Amino acid sequence: MTSVLEELTWRGLLHDATEGAGAHLAEEPRAVYIGFDPTASSLHVGNLVPIMGLVHMQRAGHTPIALVGGGTGLIGDPSGRTAERQLLTKEDVAANGGGIRRQLAHFLDFDRGDNAARMVNNLDWLAEWSLLDFLRDVGKHFGMSQLLAKESVKSRLGSELGLSFTEFSYALLQSYDFLELYRRESVTVQAGGSDQWGNITAGTDLIRRVDAGKAFGVVFPLVTNSQGTKFGKSHSGNVWLDPKRTSPYRFYQFWVNTDDADAVCYLKYFTLLSREEITAFEEQVASEPHRRAAQRALAEDVTRRVHGADGLTRAQQATDALFGGDLSGLGADDLADVFSEVPSSTVTADALSGDGVALLDLLDETELTSSRGDARRAIEGGGMYVNNVRVDDVDRRVTSSDAIEGRFVVLRKGKKRYHLVAAEG
RNA sequence: GGUGGGGUACCGAAGCGGUCAAACGGGGCAGACUGUAAAUCUGCUGGCUUAGCCUUCGGAGGUUCGAAUCCUCCCCCCACCA
């Protein structure tokens, strides 16, 4: 058995662990679980740390169990939340759980003999409880002073937004999940983000009290970037693992754009590269930063895992074409291929004939600019390009002579944001 | 319930009868330099049919030639007292 906590430690993935967790995990194969909130039908890059946590557990010989909070998702976890949550419907939760399982399959092996990953849904056991039984059998073991002392509860009680009884009860449900998994699947370790520490230790306490059992908790750090801003957001919002929500191209670009200061850290977090390989990249970042070898390796590794070799290839082709600069060598078919990853809109071929259509009108149909005033300013500021040629006239018109092979016009704002306009009809 | 302070654009925060689409800072966007990085510097940052016009300063009325600024009522926050 390799020591999984040692592995997590050098990768910077270990934030805290309950006493004895390291020895417990080093001793023999265990079952480890992490809960995922089914608030959306897709996971996003913010979930990658816990996912990688499970990956490391499986590689070390433990059995990873992903719990989808079908029951708890109906309640909502107050941890790290400033306001009461919207409640999800049961149908939402069920559908979202299915999406999450498909994505986890890219990371975890669900077929591997001894320690295949498993997926469980806490709705399966939480739904069976009656309120009276739950209060008698589970609630009885929780002291109010301990519950009130939890950071997530304290901060919400102090704020004007308050905390409903529903969300307050969340810790009981999560604790009970741990107990249930301890009993039915012999799960002895729960992992999660550092914000889950309170919920996890509440679970280990419950197991000790009710079953006199030993259970452990391991938590990962919250990922930040060197700017101290939130990780996992791009200009278009969350970066999702679902290619329908975030195209492989944009996903790849998200990683390529990682700061130098964060690149090595992210390689440790999000890839399975060895210590030696990562050290080599660290040296490259220092000696020849302009090559951006670490960022490329990071983007390549993560994109391949999430979107497959095929998705990676398409993302890289698009990148080469777009950042190579010159579009003139590309035919319409190449363009269509490359830009399949990029947002697009259509215009009728008729509209482009003669005087064509005002660029401002064309931009109205895109998400490149938020208003005509915004579009005007972008052009005046020299930040707008047609077919990679800077536009210097606010009243620029786009005609059929701009359309490559009569089919496509490429709009670009700034260095990186592209939009493809297809002529139809 | 009483007293005092306050609600201004994405956020923080000035302004307290005209020169206010509203200082300044942050954030965001773009440009320059670079390496699709960071830092730095520059410009922009309500909408539109853009030398002009329209809608904004908690809400509704009012005074005035003219209101974010004055008055009335209402709503909401904060502090202290009860």
Coordinates of N, CA, C and O in Angstrom, one line a residue, chain A residues 110-241:
Chain A
F110 N -15.0 2.5 -12.7 CA -16.2 1.9 -12.1 C -16.2 0.3 -12.3 O -17.1 -0.3 -11.9
D111 N -15.2 -0.2 -13.0 CA -15.2 -1.6 -13.3 C -14.0 -2.4 -12.7 O -14.0 -3.6 -12.9
R112 N -13.2 -1.7 -12.1 CA -11.9 -2.4 -11.7 C -12.2 -3.3 -10.5 O -12.9 -3.0 -9.6
G113 N -11.7 -4.5 -10.7 CA -12.0 -5.7 -9.8 C -12.2 -5.3 -8.3 O -13.3 -5.2 -7.8
D114 N -11.1 -5.2 -7.6 CA -11.2 -5.2 -6.2 C -11.7 -3.9 -5.6 O -12.5 -3.9 -4.6
N115 N -11.4 -2.8 -6.2 CA -11.8 -1.5 -5.6 C -12.4 -0.6 -6.7 O -12.0 0.5 -6.8
A116 N -13.4 -1.2 -7.4 CA -14.2 -0.4 -8.3 C -14.9 0.8 -7.6 O -15.3 0.6 -6.5
A117 N -14.9 1.9 -8.3 CA -15.6 3.0 -7.7 C -17.1 2.7 -7.7 O -17.6 1.9 -8.5
R118 N -17.8 3.3 -6.8 CA -19.3 3.1 -6.7 C -19.9 4.5 -6.5 O -19.3 5.4 -6.1
M119 N -21.2 4.4 -6.9 CA -22.0 5.6 -6.8 C -23.2 5.3 -5.9 O -23.8 4.3 -6.1
V120 N -23.4 6.2 -4.9 CA -24.6 6.0 -4.1 C -25.4 7.3 -4.0 O -24.9 8.3 -4.3
N121 N -26.7 7.1 -3.7 CA -27.5 8.3 -3.6 C -28.2 8.3 -2.2 O -28.9 7.3 -1.8
N122 N -28.0 9.3 -1.5 CA -28.5 9.3 -0.1 C -30.0 9.4 0.0 O -30.6 9.2 1.1
L123 N -30.6 9.7 -1.1 CA -32.1 9.7 -1.1 C -32.6 8.2 -0.8 O -33.7 8.1 -0.2
D124 N -31.8 7.2 -1.2 CA -32.2 5.8 -1.0 C -32.4 5.5 0.5 O -33.3 4.7 0.8
W125 N -31.7 6.1 1.4 CA -32.0 5.9 2.8 C -32.6 7.0 3.5 O -33.4 6.8 4.4
L126 N -32.3 8.2 3.1 CA -33.0 9.4 3.8 C -34.5 9.4 3.6 O -35.2 9.8 4.5
A127 N -34.9 9.0 2.4 CA -36.3 9.0 2.1 C -37.2 8.1 3.0 O -38.3 8.3 3.2
E128 N -36.5 7.1 3.5 CA -37.3 6.1 4.3 C -37.6 6.5 5.7 O -38.5 6.0 6.3
W129 N -36.9 7.5 6.1 CA -37.1 8.0 7.5 C -38.4 8.7 7.7 O -38.8 9.5 6.9
S130 N -39.0 8.4 8.8 CA -40.1 9.3 9.2 C -39.5 10.4 10.1 O -38.5 10.1 10.8
L131 N -40.2 11.5 10.2 CA -39.6 12.6 11.0 C -39.4 12.2 12.4 O -38.4 12.4 13.0
L132 N -40.4 11.5 13.0 CA -40.3 11.2 14.4 C -39.2 10.2 14.7 O -38.4 10.4 15.6
D133 N -39.0 9.2 13.8 CA -37.9 8.3 14.0 C -36.6 9.0 13.9 O -35.7 8.7 14.7
F134 N -36.5 9.9 12.9 CA -35.2 10.5 12.7 C -34.8 11.4 14.0 O -33.7 11.3 14.4
L135 N -35.8 12.1 14.5 CA -35.5 12.9 15.6 C -35.1 12.0 16.8 O -34.2 12.4 17.6
R136 N -35.8 10.9 17.0 CA -35.5 10.0 18.1 C -34.2 9.4 18.0 O -33.3 9.4 18.9
D137 N -33.9 8.8 16.8 CA -32.7 7.9 16.6 C -31.5 8.7 16.2 O -30.4 8.2 16.5
V138 N -31.6 9.8 15.5 CA -30.4 10.5 15.1 C -30.3 11.8 15.8 O -29.3 12.1 16.4
G139 N -31.4 12.6 15.8 CA -31.3 13.9 16.5 C -30.9 13.9 17.9 O -30.2 14.8 18.4
K140 N -31.3 12.8 18.6 CA -31.0 12.7 20.0 C -29.5 12.7 20.3 O -29.0 13.1 21.4
H141 N -28.7 12.4 19.3 CA -27.2 12.3 19.5 C -26.5 13.6 19.3 O -25.3 13.7 19.4
F142 N -27.2 14.6 18.9 CA -26.6 15.9 18.6 C -26.9 16.9 19.7 O -28.0 17.2 20.1
G143 N -25.8 17.5 20.3 CA -26.0 18.5 21.3 C -26.2 19.9 20.6 O -25.5 20.2 19.6
M144 N -27.1 20.7 21.2 CA -27.3 22.0 20.6 C -26.1 22.9 20.6 O -25.8 23.6 19.7
S145 N -25.3 22.8 21.7 CA -24.2 23.8 21.8 C -23.2 23.5 20.7 O -22.6 24.4 20.2
Q146 N -23.0 22.2 20.4 CA -22.0 21.8 19.4 C -22.5 22.3 18.0 O -21.8 22.8 17.2
L147 N -23.8 22.1 17.8 CA -24.3 22.5 16.5 C -24.2 24.0 16.3 O -23.9 24.5 15.2
L148 N -24.6 24.7 17.4 CA -24.6 26.1 17.3 C -23.1 26.7 17.2 O -22.9 27.8 16.7
A149 N -22.2 25.9 17.6 CA -20.8 26.4 17.6 C -20.2 26.3 16.2 O -19.1 26.8 15.9
K150 N -20.8 25.5 15.3 CA -20.3 25.3 14.0 C -20.2 26.7 13.2 O -21.1 27.5 13.3
E151 N -19.1 26.9 12.6 CA -18.8 28.1 11.9 C -19.9 28.5 10.9 O -20.4 29.6 10.9
S152 N -20.4 27.5 10.1 CA -21.4 27.8 9.1 C -22.7 28.2 9.7 O -23.4 29.0 9.2
V153 N -23.0 27.7 10.9 CA -24.2 28.1 11.6 C -24.0 29.5 12.2 O -24.8 30.4 12.1
K154 N -22.9 29.7 12.9 CA -22.6 31.0 13.6 C -22.7 32.2 12.7 O -23.3 33.2 13.0
S155 N -22.0 32.0 11.5 CA -21.9 33.2 10.6 C -23.3 33.5 10.1 O -23.6 34.7 9.9
R156 N -24.1 32.5 9.8 CA -25.4 32.8 9.2 C -26.3 33.4 10.3 O -27.1 34.2 10.0
L157 N -26.2 32.9 11.5 CA -27.1 33.4 12.6 C -26.8 34.9 12.8 O -27.6 35.7 13.2
G158 N -25.5 35.2 12.7 CA -25.1 36.6 12.9 C -25.5 37.6 11.8 O -25.6 38.8 12.0
S159 N -25.8 37.0 10.6 CA -26.1 37.9 9.5 C -27.6 38.1 9.5 O -28.4 37.4 10.1
E160 N -28.0 39.2 8.8 CA -29.4 39.5 8.7 C -30.2 38.5 7.9 O -31.4 38.4 8.0
L161 N -29.5 37.7 7.1 CA -30.2 36.7 6.2 C -30.7 35.6 7.0 O -31.7 34.9 6.6
G162 N -30.1 35.3 8.2 CA -30.6 34.2 9.0 C -30.4 32.9 8.4 O -29.6 32.7 7.5
L163 N -31.0 31.9 9.1 CA -30.8 30.5 8.7 C -32.1 29.8 9.0 O -32.6 29.9 10.1
S164 N -32.6 29.1 8.1 CA -33.8 28.4 8.3 C -33.5 27.1 9.1 O -32.4 26.5 9.1
F165 N -34.6 26.5 9.7 CA -34.4 25.2 10.4 C -34.0 24.2 9.4 O -33.2 23.3 9.7
T166 N -34.5 24.3 8.2 CA -34.2 23.3 7.1 C -32.7 23.2 6.9 O -32.1 22.1 7.0
E167 N -32.1 24.3 6.7 CA -30.7 24.3 6.4 C -29.9 23.9 7.7 O -28.8 23.3 7.6
F168 N -30.4 24.4 8.8 CA -29.7 24.1 10.1 C -29.6 22.6 10.2 O -28.6 22.1 10.8
S169 N -30.6 21.9 9.8 CA -30.6 20.4 10.0 C -29.6 19.7 9.1 O -29.5 18.5 9.2
Y170 N -29.1 20.4 8.1 CA -28.2 19.7 7.1 C -27.1 18.9 7.7 O -26.9 17.8 7.3
A171 N -26.5 19.4 8.8 CA -25.4 18.7 9.4 C -25.8 17.3 9.9 O -25.1 16.4 9.9
L172 N -27.0 17.3 10.4 CA -27.5 16.0 10.9 C -27.7 15.0 9.8 O -27.3 13.8 9.9
L173 N -28.1 15.5 8.6 CA -28.3 14.5 7.5 C -27.0 14.0 7.0 O -26.8 12.9 6.7
Q174 N -26.1 15.0 6.8 CA -24.8 14.5 6.3 C -24.1 13.6 7.3 O -23.4 12.6 6.9
S175 N -24.2 13.9 8.6 CA -23.6 13.0 9.6 C -24.3 11.6 9.5 O -23.6 10.6 9.6
Y176 N -25.6 11.6 9.3 CA -26.2 10.3 9.2 C -25.8 9.6 7.9 O -25.7 8.3 8.0
D177 N -25.6 10.3 6.9 CA -25.1 9.6 5.6 C -23.8 8.8 6.0 O -23.7 7.7 5.5
F178 N -22.9 9.4 6.7 CA -21.7 8.8 7.0 C -21.9 7.5 7.8 O -21.4 6.4 7.6
L179 N -22.8 7.6 8.8 CA -23.2 6.5 9.6 C -23.8 5.4 8.8 O -23.4 4.2 8.9
E180 N -24.7 5.7 7.9 CA -25.3 4.7 7.0 C -24.3 4.0 6.2 O -24.3 2.8 6.0
L181 N -23.4 4.8 5.6 CA -22.3 4.2 4.7 C -21.4 3.4 5.5 O -20.8 2.4 5.0
Y182 N -21.1 3.8 6.7 CA -20.3 3.0 7.6 C -20.9 1.6 7.9 O -20.2 0.6 7.8
R183 N -22.2 1.6 8.0 CA -22.9 0.4 8.3 C -23.0 -0.5 7.1 O -22.7 -1.7 7.1
R184 N -23.5 0.1 6.0 CA -23.8 -0.8 4.8 C -22.7 -1.0 3.9 O -22.6 -2.0 3.2
E185 N -21.7 -0.1 3.8 CA -20.6 -0.2 2.9 C -19.2 -0.3 3.6 O -18.2 -0.2 2.9
S186 N -19.2 -0.3 4.9 CA -18.0 -0.3 5.6 C -17.1 0.9 5.3 O -15.9 0.8 5.2
V187 N -17.7 2.0 5.0 CA -17.0 3.2 4.7 C -16.5 3.8 6.0 O -17.2 4.0 7.0
T188 N -15.1 4.1 6.1 CA -14.6 4.6 7.3 C -13.9 5.9 7.2 O -13.5 6.5 8.2
V189 N -13.9 6.4 5.9 CA -13.3 7.7 5.7 C -14.2 8.6 4.9 O -14.7 8.1 3.8
Q190 N -14.4 9.8 5.3 CA -15.1 10.8 4.5 C -14.1 11.9 4.1 O -13.4 12.4 5.0
A191 N -14.1 12.3 2.8 CA -13.2 13.4 2.4 C -14.1 14.5 1.9 O -15.3 14.3 1.7
G192 N -13.5 15.6 1.6 CA -14.3 16.8 1.1 C -13.4 18.0 1.1 O -12.2 18.0 1.5
G193 N -14.0 19.1 0.7 CA -13.3 20.4 0.8 C -13.2 20.8 2.2 O -13.9 20.3 3.1
S194 N -12.3 21.8 2.5 CA -12.1 22.2 3.9 C -13.3 22.8 4.5 O -13.5 22.8 5.7
D195 N -14.2 23.3 3.7 CA -15.5 23.8 4.2 C -16.4 22.7 4.8 O -17.3 23.0 5.5
Q196 N -16.0 21.5 4.5 CA -16.9 20.4 5.0 C -16.4 19.8 6.3 O -17.0 18.9 6.9
W197 N -15.3 20.4 6.8 CA -14.7 19.9 8.1 C -15.7 19.7 9.2 O -15.8 18.6 9.8
G198 N -16.5 20.7 9.4 CA -17.5 20.6 10.5 C -18.5 19.5 10.3 O -18.8 18.7 11.2
N199 N -19.0 19.3 9.0 CA -20.0 18.3 8.7 C -19.3 16.9 8.9 O -20.0 16.0 9.3
I200 N -18.1 16.8 8.5 CA -17.4 15.5 8.5 C -17.1 15.1 9.9 O -17.4 13.9 10.3
T201 N -16.6 16.0 10.7 CA -16.3 15.6 12.1 C -17.6 15.3 12.9 O -17.7 14.4 13.8
A202 N -18.7 16.0 12.5 CA -20.0 15.7 13.1 C -20.3 14.2 12.8 O -20.9 13.5 13.7
G203 N -20.0 13.8 11.6 CA -20.3 12.4 11.2 C -19.4 11.4 12.0 O -19.9 10.4 12.5
T204 N -18.1 11.7 12.1 CA -17.3 10.7 12.9 C -17.7 10.7 14.3 O -17.7 9.6 14.9
D205 N -18.1 11.8 14.9 CA -18.7 11.8 16.3 C -19.9 10.9 16.4 O -20.0 10.1 17.3
L206 N -20.8 11.0 15.4 CA -22.0 10.2 15.4 C -21.7 8.7 15.4 O -22.3 7.9 16.1
I207 N -20.8 8.4 14.5 CA -20.4 6.9 14.4 C -19.8 6.4 15.7 O -20.1 5.3 16.1
R208 N -19.0 7.3 16.3 CA -18.4 6.8 17.6 C -19.5 6.7 18.7 O -19.6 5.7 19.4
R209 N -20.4 7.6 18.7 CA -21.5 7.6 19.8 C -22.5 6.4 19.6 O -22.8 5.7 20.5
V210 N -22.9 6.3 18.4 CA -24.0 5.3 18.1 C -23.5 3.9 18.0 O -24.0 2.9 18.6
D211 N -22.4 3.7 17.2 CA -21.9 2.4 17.0 C -20.6 2.1 17.6 O -19.9 1.1 17.4
A212 N -20.1 3.1 18.4 CA -18.8 2.9 19.0 C -17.7 2.6 17.9 O -16.8 1.9 18.1
G213 N -17.9 3.2 16.7 CA -17.1 2.9 15.6 C -16.0 3.9 15.4 O -16.1 5.1 15.9
K214 N -15.0 3.6 14.7 CA -13.9 4.5 14.4 C -14.0 5.0 12.9 O -14.0 4.2 12.0
A215 N -14.1 6.3 12.7 CA -14.2 6.8 11.4 C -13.3 8.0 11.3 O -13.0 8.6 12.3
F216 N -13.0 8.4 10.1 CA -12.0 9.4 9.9 C -12.4 10.4 8.8 O -13.2 10.1 8.0
G217 N -11.7 11.6 8.9 CA -12.0 12.6 7.9 C -10.8 13.2 7.3 O -9.7 13.3 8.0
V218 N -10.8 13.5 6.0 CA -9.7 14.1 5.3 C -10.2 15.2 4.5 O -11.2 15.1 3.8
V219 N -9.7 16.4 4.7 CA -10.2 17.5 3.8 C -9.1 18.2 3.0 O -7.9 18.2 3.4
F220 N -9.5 18.6 1.8 CA -8.6 19.3 0.8 C -8.7 20.8 1.0 O -9.7 21.3 1.4
P221 N -7.7 21.4 0.5 CA -7.7 22.9 0.6 C -8.7 23.5 -0.4 O -9.0 22.9 -1.4
L222 N -9.1 24.7 -0.1 CA -9.9 25.5 -1.1 C -8.9 26.0 -2.1 O -7.8 26.5 -1.8
V223 N -9.2 25.8 -3.4 CA -8.3 26.2 -4.4 C -8.5 27.7 -4.6 O -9.6 28.2 -4.8
T224 N -7.3 28.4 -4.6 CA -7.4 29.8 -4.9 C -6.3 30.1 -6.0 O -5.5 29.2 -6.2
N225 N -6.4 31.2 -6.7 CA -5.3 31.5 -7.6 C -4.5 32.6 -6.9 O -4.8 33.1 -5.8
S226 N -3.4 33.0 -7.5 CA -2.4 33.9 -6.9 C -3.0 35.3 -6.7 O -2.5 36.1 -5.9
Q227 N -4.1 35.5 -7.4 CA -4.8 36.8 -7.2 C -5.7 36.8 -6.0 O -6.3 37.9 -5.7
G228 N -5.9 35.7 -5.5 CA -6.8 35.6 -4.4 C -8.3 35.6 -4.8 O -9.2 35.7 -4.0
T229 N -8.5 35.5 -6.1 CA -9.9 35.6 -6.6 C -10.4 34.1 -6.8 O -9.6 33.2 -6.7
K230 N -11.6 34.0 -7.1 CA -12.3 32.7 -7.2 C -11.7 31.9 -8.3 O -11.7 32.4 -9.5
F231 N -11.4 30.7 -8.0 CA -10.9 29.8 -9.1 C -12.1 29.2 -9.8 O -13.2 28.9 -9.2
G232 N -12.0 29.0 -11.1 CA -13.0 28.3 -11.9 C -14.0 29.1 -12.6 O -14.9 28.6 -13.1
K233 N -13.7 30.4 -12.6 CA -14.6 31.3 -13.4 C -13.9 31.9 -14.6 O -12.7 32.2 -14.4
S234 N -14.5 32.0 -15.7 CA -13.9 32.7 -16.8 C -14.9 33.8 -17.1 O -15.9 34.0 -16.4
H235 N -14.6 34.5 -18.2 CA -15.5 35.7 -18.5 C -16.9 35.2 -18.8 O -17.8 35.9 -18.6
S236 N -17.0 33.9 -19.2 CA -18.4 33.5 -19.5 C -18.9 32.6 -18.3 O -19.8 31.8 -18.5
G237 N -18.4 32.9 -17.1 CA -19.0 32.2 -16.0 C -18.3 30.9 -15.6 O -17.1 30.8 -15.9
N238 N -19.0 30.0 -15.0 CA -18.4 28.8 -14.5 C -17.8 28.0 -15.7 O -18.3 28.0 -16.8
V239 N -16.7 27.3 -15.4 CA -16.1 26.4 -16.4 C -16.6 25.0 -16.0 O -16.2 24.4 -15.0
W240 N -17.4 24.5 -16.9 CA -18.1 23.2 -16.6 C -17.3 22.1 -17.3 O -16.6 22.2 -18.2
L241 N -17.6 20.8 -16.8 CA -17.0 19.7 -17.4 C -17.8 19.2 -18.6 O -17.4 18.4 -19.4

